[in-house]
mmCIF file of C-alpha atoms in Angstrom:
data_model
loop_
_atom_site.group_PDB
_atom_site.id
_atom_site.type_symbol
_atom_site.label_atom_id
_atom_site.label_comp_id
_atom_site.label_asym_id
_atom_site.label_seq_id
_atom_site.Cartn_x
_atom_site.Cartn_y
_atom_site.Cartn_z
ATOM 1 C CA MET A 467 42.951 -2.968 -5.527
ATOM 2 C CA GLY A 468 46.530 -2.108 -5.025
ATOM 3 C CA LEU A 469 47.385 -3.744 -8.322
ATOM 4 C CA GLU A 470 49.265 -0.677 -9.429
ATOM 5 C CA GLN A 471 52.191 -1.541 -7.178
ATOM 6 C CA LYS A 472 52.464 -4.969 -8.755
ATOM 7 C CA LEU A 473 52.079 -3.575 -12.235
ATOM 8 C CA GLY A 474 55.425 -3.636 -13.929
ATOM 9 C CA ASP A 475 56.333 -2.495 -17.406
ATOM 10 C CA MET A 476 55.177 -5.762 -18.903
ATOM 11 C CA GLY A 477 51.454 -4.950 -18.846
ATOM 12 C CA ILE A 478 50.724 -8.094 -16.897
ATOM 13 C CA VAL A 479 48.785 -8.308 -13.666
ATOM 14 C CA THR A 480 48.760 -11.316 -11.397
ATOM 15 C CA THR A 481 45.713 -11.755 -9.209
ATOM 16 C CA SER A 482 43.117 -14.344 -8.382
ATOM 17 C CA LEU A 483 40.055 -15.028 -10.481
ATOM 18 C CA GLU A 484 37.768 -14.363 -7.535
ATOM 19 C CA LYS A 485 39.152 -10.888 -7.112
ATOM 20 C CA VAL A 486 38.756 -10.021 -10.768
ATOM 21 C CA VAL A 487 35.223 -11.352 -10.965
ATOM 22 C CA GLY A 488 34.256 -9.648 -7.721
ATOM 23 C CA TRP A 489 35.752 -6.388 -8.911
ATOM 24 C CA ALA A 490 33.923 -6.608 -12.215
ATOM 25 C CA ARG A 491 30.618 -7.489 -10.605
ATOM 26 C CA SER A 492 30.839 -4.811 -7.980
ATOM 27 C CA ASN A 493 31.537 -2.052 -10.477
ATOM 28 C CA ALA A 494 28.748 -2.833 -12.897
ATOM 29 C CA ILE A 495 25.699 -3.326 -10.731
ATOM 30 C CA TRP A 496 22.492 -2.756 -12.598
ATOM 31 C CA PRO A 497 19.742 -1.870 -10.147
ATOM 32 C CA MET A 498 16.158 -2.631 -10.928
ATOM 33 C CA LEU A 499 13.595 0.162 -10.961
ATOM 34 C CA PHE A 500 11.581 -0.673 -7.907
ATOM 35 C CA GLY A 501 10.318 2.544 -6.372
ATOM 36 C CA LEU A 502 7.383 1.907 -4.072
ATOM 37 C CA ALA A 503 7.015 5.099 -2.069
ATOM 38 C CA CYS A 504 8.738 8.328 -1.055
ATOM 39 C CA CYS A 505 12.137 6.578 -0.905
ATOM 40 C CA ALA A 506 11.884 6.294 -4.681
ATOM 41 C CA ILE A 507 12.174 10.085 -4.927
ATOM 42 C CA GLU A 508 15.488 9.933 -3.078
ATOM 43 C CA MET A 509 16.561 7.030 -5.278
ATOM 44 C CA MET A 510 15.839 9.117 -8.391
ATOM 45 C CA SER A 511 17.756 11.976 -6.844
ATOM 46 C CA THR A 512 20.655 9.622 -6.144
ATOM 47 C CA GLN A 513 20.719 8.705 -9.767
ATOM 48 C CA ALA A 514 20.319 12.227 -11.111
ATOM 49 C CA SER A 515 23.039 14.743 -11.873
ATOM 50 C CA ARG A 516 23.692 16.163 -8.386
ATOM 51 C CA TYR A 517 24.647 12.855 -6.725
ATOM 52 C CA ASP A 518 25.295 10.906 -9.919
ATOM 53 C CA LEU A 519 25.173 7.235 -9.068
ATOM 54 C CA SER A 520 26.913 6.399 -12.350
ATOM 55 C CA ARG A 521 30.197 7.444 -10.741
ATOM 56 C CA PHE A 522 30.072 3.998 -9.131
ATOM 57 C CA GLY A 523 29.199 2.112 -12.282
ATOM 58 C CA MET A 524 25.460 1.798 -12.001
ATOM 59 C CA GLU A 525 23.937 4.364 -14.245
ATOM 60 C CA LEU A 526 21.489 1.892 -15.750
ATOM 61 C CA MET A 527 18.247 1.463 -13.852
ATOM 62 C CA ARG A 528 16.697 -1.527 -15.548
ATOM 63 C CA ALA A 529 12.960 -1.737 -16.005
ATOM 64 C CA SER A 530 13.105 -5.499 -16.316
ATOM 65 C CA PRO A 531 14.175 -7.869 -13.547
ATOM 66 C CA ARG A 532 15.829 -10.123 -16.124
ATOM 67 C CA GLN A 533 18.446 -7.486 -16.902
ATOM 68 C CA SER A 534 19.220 -6.446 -13.349
ATOM 69 C CA ASP A 535 21.190 -7.864 -10.456
ATOM 70 C CA LEU A 536 20.373 -5.444 -7.645
ATOM 71 C CA MET A 537 16.927 -4.825 -6.236
ATOM 72 C CA ILE A 538 16.663 -1.572 -4.287
ATOM 73 C CA VAL A 539 13.400 -1.938 -2.387
ATOM 74 C CA ALA A 540 12.618 1.757 -2.034
ATOM 75 C CA GLY A 541 9.568 2.132 0.155
ATOM 76 C CA ARG A 542 6.990 0.238 2.165
ATOM 77 C CA VAL A 543 5.818 -3.094 0.803
ATOM 78 C CA SER A 544 2.155 -3.854 1.316
ATOM 79 C CA ARG A 545 0.925 -7.382 1.914
ATOM 80 C CA LYS A 546 -0.640 -7.329 -1.528
ATOM 81 C CA MET A 547 2.628 -6.208 -3.120
ATOM 82 C CA ALA A 548 4.698 -8.868 -1.325
ATOM 83 C CA PRO A 549 4.043 -11.727 -3.801
ATOM 84 C CA VAL A 550 4.865 -9.354 -6.669
ATOM 85 C CA LEU A 551 8.163 -8.409 -5.055
ATOM 86 C CA ARG A 552 9.094 -12.051 -4.483
ATOM 87 C CA ASN A 553 8.116 -12.877 -8.059
ATOM 88 C CA LEU A 554 10.350 -10.128 -9.445
ATOM 89 C CA TYR A 555 13.177 -11.265 -7.203
ATOM 90 C CA ASP A 556 12.831 -14.825 -8.487
ATOM 91 C CA GLN A 557 12.975 -13.551 -12.068
ATOM 92 C CA MET A 558 16.303 -11.817 -11.533
ATOM 93 C CA PRO A 559 19.266 -13.891 -12.728
ATOM 94 C CA ASP A 560 21.949 -14.920 -10.243
ATOM 95 C CA PRO A 561 24.066 -13.380 -8.849
ATOM 96 C CA LYS A 562 21.640 -10.917 -7.296
ATOM 97 C CA TRP A 563 21.528 -8.668 -4.280
ATOM 98 C CA VAL A 564 18.901 -6.740 -2.363
ATOM 99 C CA ILE A 565 19.132 -3.395 -0.618
ATOM 100 C CA ALA A 566 16.318 -2.564 1.801
ATOM 101 C CA MET A 567 16.202 1.200 1.419
ATOM 102 C CA GLY A 568 14.660 3.146 4.289
ATOM 103 C CA ASP A 569 12.986 2.236 7.544
ATOM 104 C CA CYS A 570 9.812 0.836 5.980
ATOM 105 C CA ALA A 571 11.603 -1.703 3.822
ATOM 106 C CA SER A 572 14.000 -2.580 6.641
ATOM 107 C CA CYS A 573 11.574 -3.081 9.535
ATOM 108 C CA GLY A 574 8.136 -1.685 8.733
ATOM 109 C CA GLY A 575 9.053 1.811 9.906
ATOM 110 C CA VAL A 576 6.130 3.854 11.181
ATOM 111 C CA PHE A 577 3.643 1.538 9.494
ATOM 112 C CA ASN A 578 3.177 -1.044 12.207
ATOM 113 C CA ASN A 579 -0.181 -2.200 10.873
ATOM 114 C CA TYR A 580 -1.998 -4.971 9.051
ATOM 115 C CA ALA A 581 -1.327 -3.752 5.527
ATOM 116 C CA ILE A 582 2.467 -3.418 5.494
ATOM 117 C CA VAL A 583 5.130 -6.130 5.519
ATOM 118 C CA GLN A 584 7.285 -5.621 8.614
ATOM 119 C CA GLY A 585 10.577 -5.582 6.755
ATOM 120 C CA VAL A 586 11.252 -7.144 3.367
ATOM 121 C CA ASP A 587 13.548 -9.690 5.009
ATOM 122 C CA GLU A 588 10.324 -11.625 5.593
ATOM 123 C CA ILE A 589 10.177 -12.375 1.870
ATOM 124 C CA VAL A 590 13.605 -11.825 0.249
ATOM 125 C CA PRO A 591 17.166 -12.089 1.586
ATOM 126 C CA VAL A 592 18.514 -8.605 2.250
ATOM 127 C CA ASP A 593 22.202 -7.743 1.907
ATOM 128 C CA VAL A 594 22.296 -4.135 3.063
ATOM 129 C CA TYR A 595 19.831 -2.193 5.190
ATOM 130 C CA VAL A 596 19.851 1.562 4.647
ATOM 131 C CA ALA A 597 18.368 3.520 7.555
ATOM 132 C CA GLY A 598 16.509 6.786 7.192
ATOM 133 C CA CYS A 599 13.013 8.003 6.519
ATOM 134 C CA PRO A 600 13.706 8.507 3.693
ATOM 135 C CA PRO A 601 17.498 8.105 3.529
ATOM 136 C CA ARG A 602 19.340 10.963 1.913
ATOM 137 C CA PRO A 603 21.056 10.170 -1.389
ATOM 138 C CA GLU A 604 24.459 10.124 0.350
ATOM 139 C CA THR A 605 23.129 7.439 2.674
ATOM 140 C CA LEU A 606 21.955 5.299 -0.190
ATOM 141 C CA ILE A 607 25.270 5.735 -1.976
ATOM 142 C CA ASP A 608 27.016 4.665 1.221
ATOM 143 C CA GLY A 609 24.801 1.588 1.348
ATOM 144 C CA ILE A 610 25.676 0.770 -2.234
ATOM 145 C CA LEU A 611 29.387 1.193 -1.525
ATOM 146 C CA LYS A 612 28.989 -1.165 1.441
ATOM 147 C CA LEU A 613 27.336 -3.641 -0.916
ATOM 148 C CA GLN A 614 30.214 -3.270 -3.373
ATOM 149 C CA GLU A 615 32.665 -4.160 -0.616
ATOM 150 C CA LYS A 616 30.541 -7.169 0.200
ATOM 151 C CA ILE A 617 30.407 -8.294 -3.425
ATOM 152 C CA LYS A 618 34.183 -7.972 -3.776
ATOM 153 C CA LYS A 619 34.644 -10.364 -0.871
ATOM 154 C CA GLU A 620 32.146 -12.950 -2.096
ATOM 155 C CA PRO A 621 33.620 -16.336 -3.047
ATOM 156 C CA LEU A 622 32.860 -17.650 -6.517
ATOM 157 C CA THR A 623 31.436 -20.852 -5.127
ATOM 158 C CA LYS A 624 28.435 -18.988 -3.789
ATOM 159 C CA TRP A 625 26.971 -18.469 -7.272
ATOM 160 C CA GLN A 626 27.427 -21.768 -9.002
ATOM 161 C CA MET B 1084 -30.682 27.519 4.835
ATOM 162 C CA SER B 1085 -34.245 27.736 3.604
ATOM 163 C CA ASP B 1086 -33.276 25.889 0.393
ATOM 164 C CA GLN B 1087 -32.344 22.876 2.458
ATOM 165 C CA THR B 1088 -35.565 23.014 4.451
ATOM 166 C CA ALA B 1089 -37.491 23.161 1.208
ATOM 167 C CA LEU B 1090 -35.474 20.252 -0.194
ATOM 168 C CA SER B 1091 -35.956 18.049 2.853
ATOM 169 C CA ASP B 1092 -39.681 18.872 2.892
ATOM 170 C CA THR B 1093 -40.029 17.983 -0.777
ATOM 171 C CA VAL B 1094 -38.158 14.718 -0.349
ATOM 172 C CA SER B 1095 -40.111 13.784 2.781
ATOM 173 C CA MET B 1096 -43.365 14.578 0.995
ATOM 174 C CA ALA B 1097 -42.482 12.460 -2.033
ATOM 175 C CA LEU B 1098 -41.008 9.465 -0.224
ATOM 176 C CA GLY B 1099 -43.233 9.355 2.846
ATOM 177 C CA ASP B 1100 -41.912 7.169 5.620
ATOM 178 C CA ALA B 1101 -38.766 6.203 3.696
ATOM 179 C CA VAL B 1102 -37.219 9.320 5.216
ATOM 180 C CA THR B 1103 -37.095 8.626 8.929
ATOM 181 C CA GLY B 1104 -35.525 11.870 10.020
ATOM 182 C CA LYS B 1105 -33.239 14.734 9.169
ATOM 183 C CA LEU B 1106 -30.209 16.384 10.710
ATOM 184 C CA GLU B 1107 -28.780 19.791 10.003
ATOM 185 C CA PHE B 1108 -25.287 20.641 11.125
ATOM 186 C CA ARG B 1109 -23.317 23.676 9.983
ATOM 187 C CA GLY B 1110 -25.448 24.095 6.923
ATOM 188 C CA GLU B 1111 -25.148 20.473 5.859
ATOM 189 C CA LEU B 1112 -28.327 18.493 5.441
ATOM 190 C CA THR B 1113 -28.461 14.799 6.327
ATOM 191 C CA LEU B 1114 -31.514 12.671 5.658
ATOM 192 C CA LEU B 1115 -31.937 9.435 7.593
ATOM 193 C CA THR B 1116 -33.440 6.384 5.984
ATOM 194 C CA THR B 1117 -33.512 2.603 6.374
ATOM 195 C CA ALA B 1118 -31.636 -0.168 4.602
ATOM 196 C CA GLU B 1119 -34.795 -1.496 2.953
ATOM 197 C CA ARG B 1120 -35.688 1.826 1.294
ATOM 198 C CA ILE B 1121 -32.230 3.109 0.336
ATOM 199 C CA VAL B 1122 -32.396 2.220 -3.356
ATOM 200 C CA GLU B 1123 -35.790 3.853 -3.663
ATOM 201 C CA VAL B 1124 -34.469 7.013 -1.988
ATOM 202 C CA LEU B 1125 -31.381 7.181 -4.204
ATOM 203 C CA ARG B 1126 -33.414 6.535 -7.335
ATOM 204 C CA TYR B 1127 -35.828 9.348 -6.483
ATOM 205 C CA LEU B 1128 -33.028 11.793 -5.669
ATOM 206 C CA LYS B 1129 -31.197 11.001 -8.881
ATOM 207 C CA ASP B 1130 -34.192 11.056 -11.224
ATOM 208 C CA GLN B 1131 -36.364 13.746 -9.677
ATOM 209 C CA GLN B 1132 -33.997 15.983 -7.724
ATOM 210 C CA HIS B 1133 -30.993 16.060 -10.094
ATOM 211 C CA PHE B 1134 -28.519 14.534 -7.632
ATOM 212 C CA ASN B 1135 -26.611 13.000 -10.489
ATOM 213 C CA MET B 1136 -23.348 12.208 -8.708
ATOM 214 C CA LEU B 1137 -22.548 9.792 -5.917
ATOM 215 C CA ALA B 1138 -19.516 11.613 -4.540
ATOM 216 C CA ASP B 1139 -18.809 9.057 -1.857
ATOM 217 C CA GLU B 1140 -20.245 6.017 -0.224
ATOM 218 C CA THR B 1141 -18.739 5.101 3.086
ATOM 219 C CA CYS B 1142 -19.424 3.563 6.452
ATOM 220 C CA VAL B 1143 -18.560 4.304 10.072
ATOM 221 C CA ASP B 1144 -17.970 1.737 12.805
ATOM 222 C CA TYR B 1145 -19.636 3.158 15.938
ATOM 223 C CA TYR B 1146 -18.591 0.267 18.187
ATOM 224 C CA PRO B 1147 -19.573 -0.221 21.028
ATOM 225 C CA LYS B 1148 -22.755 1.723 20.243
ATOM 226 C CA SER B 1149 -25.758 -0.072 18.868
ATOM 227 C CA PRO B 1150 -26.712 -0.120 16.022
ATOM 228 C CA ARG B 1151 -23.078 -0.435 15.146
ATOM 229 C CA PHE B 1152 -22.520 0.634 11.526
ATOM 230 C CA GLY B 1153 -23.592 3.880 9.864
ATOM 231 C CA MET B 1154 -23.744 3.808 6.068
ATOM 232 C CA ILE B 1155 -23.279 7.223 4.466
ATOM 233 C CA TYR B 1156 -24.046 8.269 0.898
ATOM 234 C CA GLN B 1157 -22.736 11.650 -0.209
ATOM 235 C CA LEU B 1158 -24.720 13.018 -3.119
ATOM 236 C CA TYR B 1159 -23.954 16.020 -5.272
ATOM 237 C CA SER B 1160 -25.995 17.786 -7.881
ATOM 238 C CA THR B 1161 -23.770 19.204 -10.593
ATOM 239 C CA SER B 1162 -26.589 21.226 -12.132
ATOM 240 C CA LYS B 1163 -27.762 22.833 -8.886
ATOM 241 C CA ASN B 1164 -24.494 22.754 -6.900
ATOM 242 C CA VAL B 1165 -26.195 21.200 -3.898
ATOM 243 C CA ARG B 1166 -24.849 18.509 -1.611
ATOM 244 C CA LEU B 1167 -26.886 16.028 0.376
ATOM 245 C CA ARG B 1168 -25.985 13.267 2.787
ATOM 246 C CA ILE B 1169 -28.061 10.116 3.216
ATOM 247 C CA LYS B 1170 -27.461 8.002 6.268
ATOM 248 C CA LEU B 1171 -28.736 4.685 7.554
ATOM 249 C CA MET B 1172 -27.808 2.510 10.492
ATOM 250 C CA LEU B 1173 -26.978 -1.206 10.440
ATOM 251 C CA GLY B 1174 -26.895 -3.775 13.215
ATOM 252 C CA GLU B 1175 -23.763 -5.629 14.248
ATOM 253 C CA THR B 1176 -24.796 -9.135 13.190
ATOM 254 C CA ASN B 1177 -25.004 -9.690 9.454
ATOM 255 C CA PRO B 1178 -25.098 -6.105 8.156
ATOM 256 C CA VAL B 1179 -26.764 -6.207 4.738
ATOM 257 C CA VAL B 1180 -27.658 -3.271 2.486
ATOM 258 C CA PRO B 1181 -29.167 -3.394 -1.004
ATOM 259 C CA SER B 1182 -26.514 -2.387 -3.521
ATOM 260 C CA ALA B 1183 -26.682 1.076 -5.059
ATOM 261 C CA CYS B 1184 -24.978 -0.112 -8.253
ATOM 262 C CA ALA B 1185 -28.235 -0.140 -10.203
ATOM 263 C CA VAL B 1186 -28.653 3.604 -9.547
ATOM 264 C CA PHE B 1187 -25.065 4.843 -9.472
ATOM 265 C CA GLU B 1188 -22.570 2.675 -11.313
ATOM 266 C CA ASN B 1189 -19.598 4.008 -9.387
ATOM 267 C CA ALA B 1190 -21.044 2.512 -6.210
ATOM 268 C CA ASN B 1191 -19.553 -0.773 -7.401
ATOM 269 C CA TRP B 1192 -16.020 -0.157 -6.144
ATOM 270 C CA PHE B 1193 -17.142 1.841 -3.098
ATOM 271 C CA GLU B 1194 -19.175 -1.151 -1.998
ATOM 272 C CA ARG B 1195 -16.384 -3.597 -2.690
ATOM 273 C CA GLU B 1196 -14.159 -1.480 -0.464
ATOM 274 C CA LEU B 1197 -16.750 -1.441 2.327
ATOM 275 C CA TYR B 1198 -17.160 -5.186 2.026
ATOM 276 C CA ASP B 1199 -13.401 -5.631 2.150
ATOM 277 C CA LEU B 1200 -12.552 -3.324 5.024
ATOM 278 C CA LEU B 1201 -15.710 -3.365 7.148
ATOM 279 C CA GLY B 1202 -17.503 -6.557 6.177
ATOM 280 C CA ILE B 1203 -20.745 -4.921 5.034
ATOM 281 C CA GLN B 1204 -22.697 -7.242 2.737
ATOM 282 C CA PHE B 1205 -24.381 -5.784 -0.329
ATOM 283 C CA SER B 1206 -27.259 -7.740 -1.783
ATOM 284 C CA ASP B 1207 -27.555 -7.684 -5.610
ATOM 285 C CA HIS B 1208 -23.982 -6.458 -5.998
ATOM 286 C CA PRO B 1209 -22.632 -7.708 -9.364
ATOM 287 C CA ASP B 1210 -19.079 -8.476 -8.205
ATOM 288 C CA LEU B 1211 -18.706 -8.468 -4.437
ATOM 289 C CA ARG B 1212 -15.110 -9.439 -3.698
ATOM 290 C CA ARG B 1213 -12.124 -7.879 -1.975
ATOM 291 C CA ILE B 1214 -10.552 -4.838 -3.610
ATOM 292 C CA MET B 1215 -7.834 -3.575 -1.229
ATOM 293 C CA MET B 1216 -6.624 -6.636 0.632
ATOM 294 C CA PRO B 1217 -5.296 -9.827 -0.992
ATOM 295 C CA PRO B 1218 -8.033 -12.332 -1.956
ATOM 296 C CA GLY B 1219 -7.225 -14.794 0.811
ATOM 297 C CA TRP B 1220 -7.290 -12.220 3.581
ATOM 298 C CA GLU B 1221 -9.153 -13.032 6.788
ATOM 299 C CA GLY B 1222 -11.062 -10.403 8.728
ATOM 300 C CA HIS B 1223 -12.039 -6.833 7.985
ATOM 301 C CA PRO B 1224 -9.228 -4.447 8.944
ATOM 302 C CA LEU B 1225 -11.202 -1.235 9.539
ATOM 303 C CA ARG B 1226 -13.450 -2.835 12.139
ATOM 304 C CA LYS B 1227 -12.566 -1.659 15.601
ATOM 305 C CA GLU B 1228 -11.961 -5.142 16.970
ATOM 306 C CA HIS B 1229 -9.202 -5.662 14.388
ATOM 307 C CA PRO B 1230 -5.731 -5.393 15.985
ATOM 308 C CA VAL B 1231 -4.030 -2.093 15.205
ATOM 309 C CA LYS B 1232 -0.462 -3.358 15.432
ATOM 310 C CA VAL B 1233 0.938 -6.531 13.931
ATOM 311 C CA GLU B 1234 4.439 -6.454 15.369
ATOM 312 C CA GLU B 1235 5.244 -5.660 18.982
ATOM 313 C CA VAL B 1236 8.072 -3.316 19.837
ATOM 314 C CA ALA B 1237 11.336 -5.247 20.028
ATOM 315 C CA PHE B 1238 13.060 -5.577 23.404
ATOM 316 C CA THR B 1239 15.711 -7.994 24.561
ATOM 317 C CA PHE B 1240 13.147 -10.410 25.994
ATOM 318 C CA ASN B 1241 11.055 -10.715 22.816
ATOM 319 C CA ARG B 1242 13.792 -10.144 20.262
ATOM 320 C CA LYS B 1243 14.022 -13.816 19.365
ATOM 321 C CA ARG B 1244 10.284 -14.230 18.769
ATOM 322 C CA ILE B 1245 10.195 -11.275 16.382
ATOM 323 C CA ASP B 1246 13.263 -12.492 14.508
ATOM 324 C CA GLU B 1247 11.587 -15.820 13.844
ATOM 325 C CA GLY B 1248 9.206 -14.042 11.466
ATOM 326 C CA LYS B 1249 12.074 -12.699 9.374
ATOM 327 C CA ILE B 1250 13.104 -15.949 7.790
ATOM 328 C CA TYR B 1251 15.469 -14.426 5.232
ATOM 329 C CA ALA B 1252 17.212 -11.997 7.552
ATOM 330 C CA ARG B 1253 20.209 -14.192 8.354
ATOM 331 C CA GLU B 1254 21.165 -15.225 4.839
#
């Protein structure tokens, strides 16, 4: 944050509350376990030792929506799954964010048919779209870093 | 394949005109029957000929041919290691088959799937409701008249129309 330059010998930092809260939120995102298809394999790989998602402060994949603030929709969402996804999203406490991981979650991908939702932005607000089929772990990490930048810039008034 | 000839002869002898024909293709035997006699045929094959497993029950949409639907029962005998296919044809309007649940219990979900995806009605089925699609779904997706695509390819001229469906995209 560039605070180091302002940091004197006194141990005191002057900044705005929004910046501190945004910084704290962005560095402790707890994603929800929501693997739906092959993208989930890449998501697991992202989290595992080689790519190590916990470097960015999100080592905890929560099994419950009530403990999480990021939903990574990893895979295609069928029409039957759509109400479940929306229900889980509604159960997550504010502030919350959504990453549409992969082509299927972003726009339907190759599944342009009756059974698959053509992009999860039909049912939940999406913050970051990650392209790829499936995206490599680096791509997902890049998407998460983009989301962190977005969270840092968010005004406090948005989540009252 | 003399075993199969013997089998089809035995079955034809025992069931009479319930077996309306037979096909042999690449060593696979298919017996043709009618919707009215299917339960009788399955019962006989299970009890007398040791076909104790209904490996699959499925249906083919032969549109625009008539009759339109072909119901297929794949039977397997675990004791004799023999497979047998039973087939019957159904018309386009109001396709109804007696349920095979009374003979093979696993036919229950097979038939629910056929009802869901192809709109075949099964009389005497204990619980005939949708299994794959959501309960309020309209239409039967595996029928050939069902549209294959739901979303057209986006170009500049139809971009706006497609975006209207994505109500949360701009938040």
